[in-house]
Amino acid sequence: MMEPYKLYYWPTIQGRGEFVRLALEEAGVPYIDVARGKGGMKEMNAVIAGGRDERAAFAPPVLRAGELLVGQTANILLFLGARHKLAPRSEAGRLWCNQLQLTIADVVGEAHDTHHPISVNQYYEEQAREAKARSRDFVTERIPKYLDYFASVLQANPGRGGWMVGSRISYVDLSLFQLLDGLRYAFPKAMAGYQGRWPGLERLAAKVAARPRIAAYLGSKRRLSNNEDDVFRHYPELEQGVRVKPRG
Amino acid sequence: MMEPYKLYYWPTIQGRGEFVRLALEEAGVPYIDVARGKGGMKEMNAVIAGGRDERAAFAPPVLRAGELLVGQTANILLFLGARHKLAPRSEAGRLWCNQLQLTIADVVGEAHDTHHPISVNQYYEEQAREAKARSRDFVTERIPKYLDYFASVLQANPGRGGWMVGSRISYVDLSLFQLLDGLRYAFPKAMAGYQGRWPGLERLAAKVAARPRIAAYLGSKRRLSNNEDDVFRHYPELEQGVRVKPRG
């Protein structure tokens, strides 16, 4: 029997690690969320920049699979997708999943920068004014540009079942659920304003949340709550007075 | 004989497409830089968001290989690396290359945001003050954090030859050359201030530039000049008065 995967990620936030957690949960494979255990942070520090591991990653999340150490969220999902049927078998299908995941990673990065537009080395409060300007652009321009795109990909998918790629669930569906969940937490007014603009994506997110293993995970203590140390943060002032277009 | 690859990317900048161009040039395979030809922009628009292709990408670069359409820079390199021996054959080696490329993509994104910290929908001049603050952080904190990391990866590589992965050149080496070249163009004073801090990376970049096919490419009209519409832009005011630490 295979030894459990080891996930190295910050112990108090969903963050980028959550995309990996969702894939591991849907796959139903055993894993240890290392940094949430005793001495776990020390163990994590060995596999990130400055750590002693020869293939230390620049930053978490990092996944250990036996001998293999894999970093960068989309790269970990590329690996898990092939191993646990969370991506198509064909090269074309795997590349398409990876391409969509990298596009999701781009939105996530922009969502992070809404509260840290100037420096990750300073507190939000020190860049709150710039954060407000960047958030306005993100909420009114970037969210619809990205979600219109994902909605068009979903619509163009010839596969049955309402998934993003082919006719089976893939890690891209899990990641889109997490993206929508994060955006709704960070910008509830704006996302409410967009209500109904992306019905296919809303149905997809609901289907993901209803997957038995995902539903069990979301109801468990393993699922961390949203908070303002995370990538998706709710600062009401950032969407205050921002008007969105419910239709494209 | 295989039909030439088609690269879809903005015709007047190096940008993210340059990482793909360098891989195609080093591989010595025929390709058409579509948007630089007559009617090329129209052809490119069909394969990006809003375009008619069923697997249109969110943004360029996009590579067409026969039936296959591949988007997202790191994803295109993952594909080309496997096809043209610009990455190891082993799964572990391919994942490691992809991980390093994604980390390079992260620095490139941050380099772009130094001149567009608030919105890609506004001109640099409209966010020049915020750009100065973000550039200071990028130049003094982020550049050394990333380049110290890449230097440590290079040093830890047991392979011979001074390459990033194993004992042969990979697309990661080509991309690091491009990253250093772009940083030197955008922040010449700062990079001069760091002179000697990353000798291994400097040697690697010089070796890449001396590769016969790369040298020929860099001396050709196919290599576009740096300019202020690009990802790496030189605005002297952004590094004005910024002091860097030549040693870590």
mmCIF file of C-alpha atoms in Angstrom, chain A residues 48-50 53-58 62 68-76 78-79 82-83 91-96 98-100 102-104 106 110 113 116-122 129-131 133-135 137-138 141-142 145-146 149 152-153 156-158 165-166, chain B residues 48-50 53-58 62 68-76 78-79 82-83 91-96 98-100 102-104 106 110 113 116-122 129-131 133-135 137-138 141-142 145-146 149 152-153 156-158 165-166:
data_model
loop_
_atom_site.group_PDB
_atom_site.id
_atom_site.type_symbol
_atom_site.label_atom_id
_atom_site.label_comp_id
_atom_site.label_asym_id
_atom_site.label_seq_id
_atom_site.Cartn_x
_atom_site.Cartn_y
_atom_site.Cartn_z
ATOM 1 C CA ILE A 48 10.693 25.646 0.568
ATOM 2 C CA ALA A 49 13.202 28.343 -0.459
ATOM 3 C CA GLY A 50 16.121 28.340 1.949
ATOM 4 C CA ASP A 53 15.916 19.834 0.257
ATOM 5 C CA GLU A 54 17.752 19.779 -3.086
ATOM 6 C CA ARG A 55 14.487 20.427 -4.911
ATOM 7 C CA ALA A 56 13.003 22.901 -2.435
ATOM 8 C CA ALA A 57 10.183 24.956 -3.969
ATOM 9 C CA PHE A 58 10.127 28.751 -4.054
ATOM 10 C CA VAL A 62 4.461 21.436 -2.057
ATOM 11 C CA LEU A 68 8.911 12.851 -5.510
ATOM 12 C CA LEU A 69 8.630 16.444 -4.313
ATOM 13 C CA VAL A 70 6.327 18.608 -6.445
ATOM 14 C CA GLY A 71 5.758 22.351 -6.115
ATOM 15 C CA GLN A 72 3.596 25.007 -7.817
ATOM 16 C CA THR A 73 -0.160 24.455 -7.515
ATOM 17 C CA ALA A 74 -0.884 23.824 -11.201
ATOM 18 C CA ASN A 75 2.081 21.456 -11.407
ATOM 19 C CA ILE A 76 0.858 19.461 -8.398
ATOM 20 C CA LEU A 78 -1.027 18.131 -13.315
ATOM 21 C CA PHE A 79 0.637 15.302 -11.379
ATOM 22 C CA ALA A 82 -2.863 12.019 -14.242
ATOM 23 C CA ARG A 83 -2.529 9.722 -11.237
ATOM 24 C CA GLU A 91 -2.044 14.531 -24.098
ATOM 25 C CA ALA A 92 -4.430 17.095 -25.628
ATOM 26 C CA GLY A 93 -6.824 16.750 -22.691
ATOM 27 C CA ARG A 94 -4.078 17.008 -20.099
ATOM 28 C CA LEU A 95 -2.623 20.113 -21.733
ATOM 29 C CA TRP A 96 -6.068 21.713 -21.939
ATOM 30 C CA ASN A 98 -3.294 22.517 -17.378
ATOM 31 C CA GLN A 99 -3.972 25.558 -19.561
ATOM 32 C CA LEU A 100 -7.307 26.226 -17.831
ATOM 33 C CA LEU A 102 -2.991 28.189 -15.205
ATOM 34 C CA THR A 103 -5.661 30.690 -16.223
ATOM 35 C CA ILE A 104 -7.428 30.097 -12.902
ATOM 36 C CA ASP A 106 -3.818 34.003 -12.978
ATOM 37 C CA GLU A 110 -4.955 39.050 -9.302
ATOM 38 C CA ASP A 113 -3.132 41.607 -5.443
ATOM 39 C CA HIS A 116 -1.638 43.742 -1.814
ATOM 40 C CA PRO A 117 -1.149 45.827 -4.972
ATOM 41 C CA ILE A 118 2.152 47.371 -3.858
ATOM 42 C CA SER A 119 4.052 44.888 -1.683
ATOM 43 C CA VAL A 120 3.616 41.507 -0.009
ATOM 44 C CA ASN A 121 6.119 42.813 2.539
ATOM 45 C CA GLN A 122 3.692 45.417 3.870
ATOM 46 C CA ARG A 129 -5.810 53.200 -0.842
ATOM 47 C CA GLU A 130 -4.074 51.492 -3.757
ATOM 48 C CA ALA A 131 -5.991 48.310 -2.888
ATOM 49 C CA ALA A 133 -8.219 51.317 -6.862
ATOM 50 C CA ARG A 134 -6.998 47.869 -7.871
ATOM 51 C CA SER A 135 -10.115 46.182 -6.440
ATOM 52 C CA ASP A 137 -10.636 47.395 -11.632
ATOM 53 C CA PHE A 138 -10.582 43.732 -10.609
ATOM 54 C CA GLU A 141 -13.160 44.512 -15.435
ATOM 55 C CA ARG A 142 -11.167 41.425 -14.543
ATOM 56 C CA LYS A 145 -13.414 39.040 -18.357
ATOM 57 C CA TYR A 146 -12.227 35.826 -16.703
ATOM 58 C CA TYR A 149 -14.145 33.256 -20.637
ATOM 59 C CA SER A 152 -17.649 30.228 -22.839
ATOM 60 C CA VAL A 153 -15.241 27.296 -22.394
ATOM 61 C CA ALA A 156 -18.136 25.084 -25.942
ATOM 62 C CA ASN A 157 -17.266 21.766 -24.270
ATOM 63 C CA PRO A 158 -18.941 19.076 -26.395
ATOM 64 C CA VAL A 165 -13.305 19.323 -19.851
ATOM 65 C CA GLY A 166 -14.798 16.264 -21.546
ATOM 66 C CA ILE B 48 -7.994 33.930 -28.027
ATOM 67 C CA ALA B 49 -10.890 34.862 -25.697
ATOM 68 C CA GLY B 50 -13.913 35.813 -27.773
ATOM 69 C CA ASP B 53 -12.008 28.372 -31.783
ATOM 70 C CA GLU B 54 -13.580 25.906 -29.348
ATOM 71 C CA ARG B 55 -10.354 25.843 -27.319
ATOM 72 C CA ALA B 56 -9.527 29.530 -27.592
ATOM 73 C CA ALA B 57 -7.060 30.648 -24.920
ATOM 74 C CA PHE B 58 -7.706 33.473 -22.459
ATOM 75 C CA VAL B 62 -0.919 30.254 -28.236
ATOM 76 C CA LEU B 68 -3.462 20.776 -31.255
ATOM 77 C CA LEU B 69 -3.931 24.291 -29.905
ATOM 78 C CA VAL B 70 -1.930 25.022 -26.741
ATOM 79 C CA GLY B 71 -2.083 28.160 -24.597
ATOM 80 C CA GLN B 72 -0.352 29.490 -21.452
ATOM 81 C CA THR B 73 3.413 29.963 -21.800
ATOM 82 C CA ALA B 74 4.488 27.295 -19.299
ATOM 83 C CA ASN B 75 2.036 24.823 -20.831
ATOM 84 C CA ILE B 76 3.406 25.444 -24.330
ATOM 85 C CA LEU B 78 5.832 21.691 -21.230
ATOM 86 C CA PHE B 79 4.593 20.470 -24.623
ATOM 87 C CA ALA B 82 8.825 16.844 -24.237
ATOM 88 C CA ARG B 83 8.722 16.937 -28.040
ATOM 89 C CA GLU B 91 8.204 12.388 -15.085
ATOM 90 C CA ALA B 92 10.163 13.797 -12.125
ATOM 91 C CA GLY B 93 12.377 15.822 -14.465
ATOM 92 C CA ARG B 94 9.473 17.147 -16.486
ATOM 93 C CA LEU B 95 7.580 18.184 -13.359
ATOM 94 C CA TRP B 96 10.674 19.895 -11.970
ATOM 95 C CA ASN B 98 7.495 22.865 -15.175
ATOM 96 C CA GLN B 99 7.746 23.909 -11.529
ATOM 97 C CA LEU B 100 10.764 26.124 -12.223
ATOM 98 C CA LEU B 102 5.997 28.463 -13.305
ATOM 99 C CA THR B 103 8.217 30.200 -10.771
ATOM 100 C CA ILE B 104 9.845 32.175 -13.595
ATOM 101 C CA ASP B 106 5.577 34.400 -11.322
ATOM 102 C CA GLU B 110 5.510 40.737 -10.902
ATOM 103 C CA ASP B 113 2.991 44.757 -12.415
ATOM 104 C CA HIS B 116 0.893 48.373 -13.977
ATOM 105 C CA PRO B 117 0.222 47.869 -10.248
ATOM 106 C CA ILE B 118 -3.368 49.121 -10.359
ATOM 107 C CA SER B 119 -4.900 48.269 -13.725
ATOM 108 C CA VAL B 120 -3.959 46.844 -17.125
ATOM 109 C CA ASN B 121 -6.831 48.967 -18.431
ATOM 110 C CA GLN B 122 -5.035 52.227 -17.666
ATOM 111 C CA ARG B 129 3.176 56.903 -8.478
ATOM 112 C CA GLU B 130 1.976 53.465 -7.423
ATOM 113 C CA ALA B 131 4.384 51.962 -9.968
ATOM 114 C CA ALA B 133 6.286 52.128 -4.863
ATOM 115 C CA ARG B 134 5.787 48.670 -6.322
ATOM 116 C CA SER B 135 9.051 48.879 -8.291
ATOM 117 C CA ASP B 137 9.687 46.617 -3.475
ATOM 118 C CA PHE B 138 10.263 44.483 -6.574
ATOM 119 C CA GLU B 141 12.955 42.506 -2.169
ATOM 120 C CA ARG B 142 11.523 40.377 -4.949
ATOM 121 C CA LYS B 145 14.415 36.595 -3.347
ATOM 122 C CA TYR B 146 13.740 34.992 -6.733
ATOM 123 C CA TYR B 149 16.368 30.926 -5.177
ATOM 124 C CA SER B 152 20.498 27.915 -5.145
ATOM 125 C CA VAL B 153 18.657 25.532 -7.495
ATOM 126 C CA ALA B 156 22.141 22.178 -5.952
ATOM 127 C CA ASN B 157 21.798 20.553 -9.390
ATOM 128 C CA PRO B 158 24.083 17.501 -9.317
ATOM 129 C CA VAL B 165 18.075 20.750 -14.613
ATOM 130 C CA GLY B 166 20.214 17.670 -15.135
#
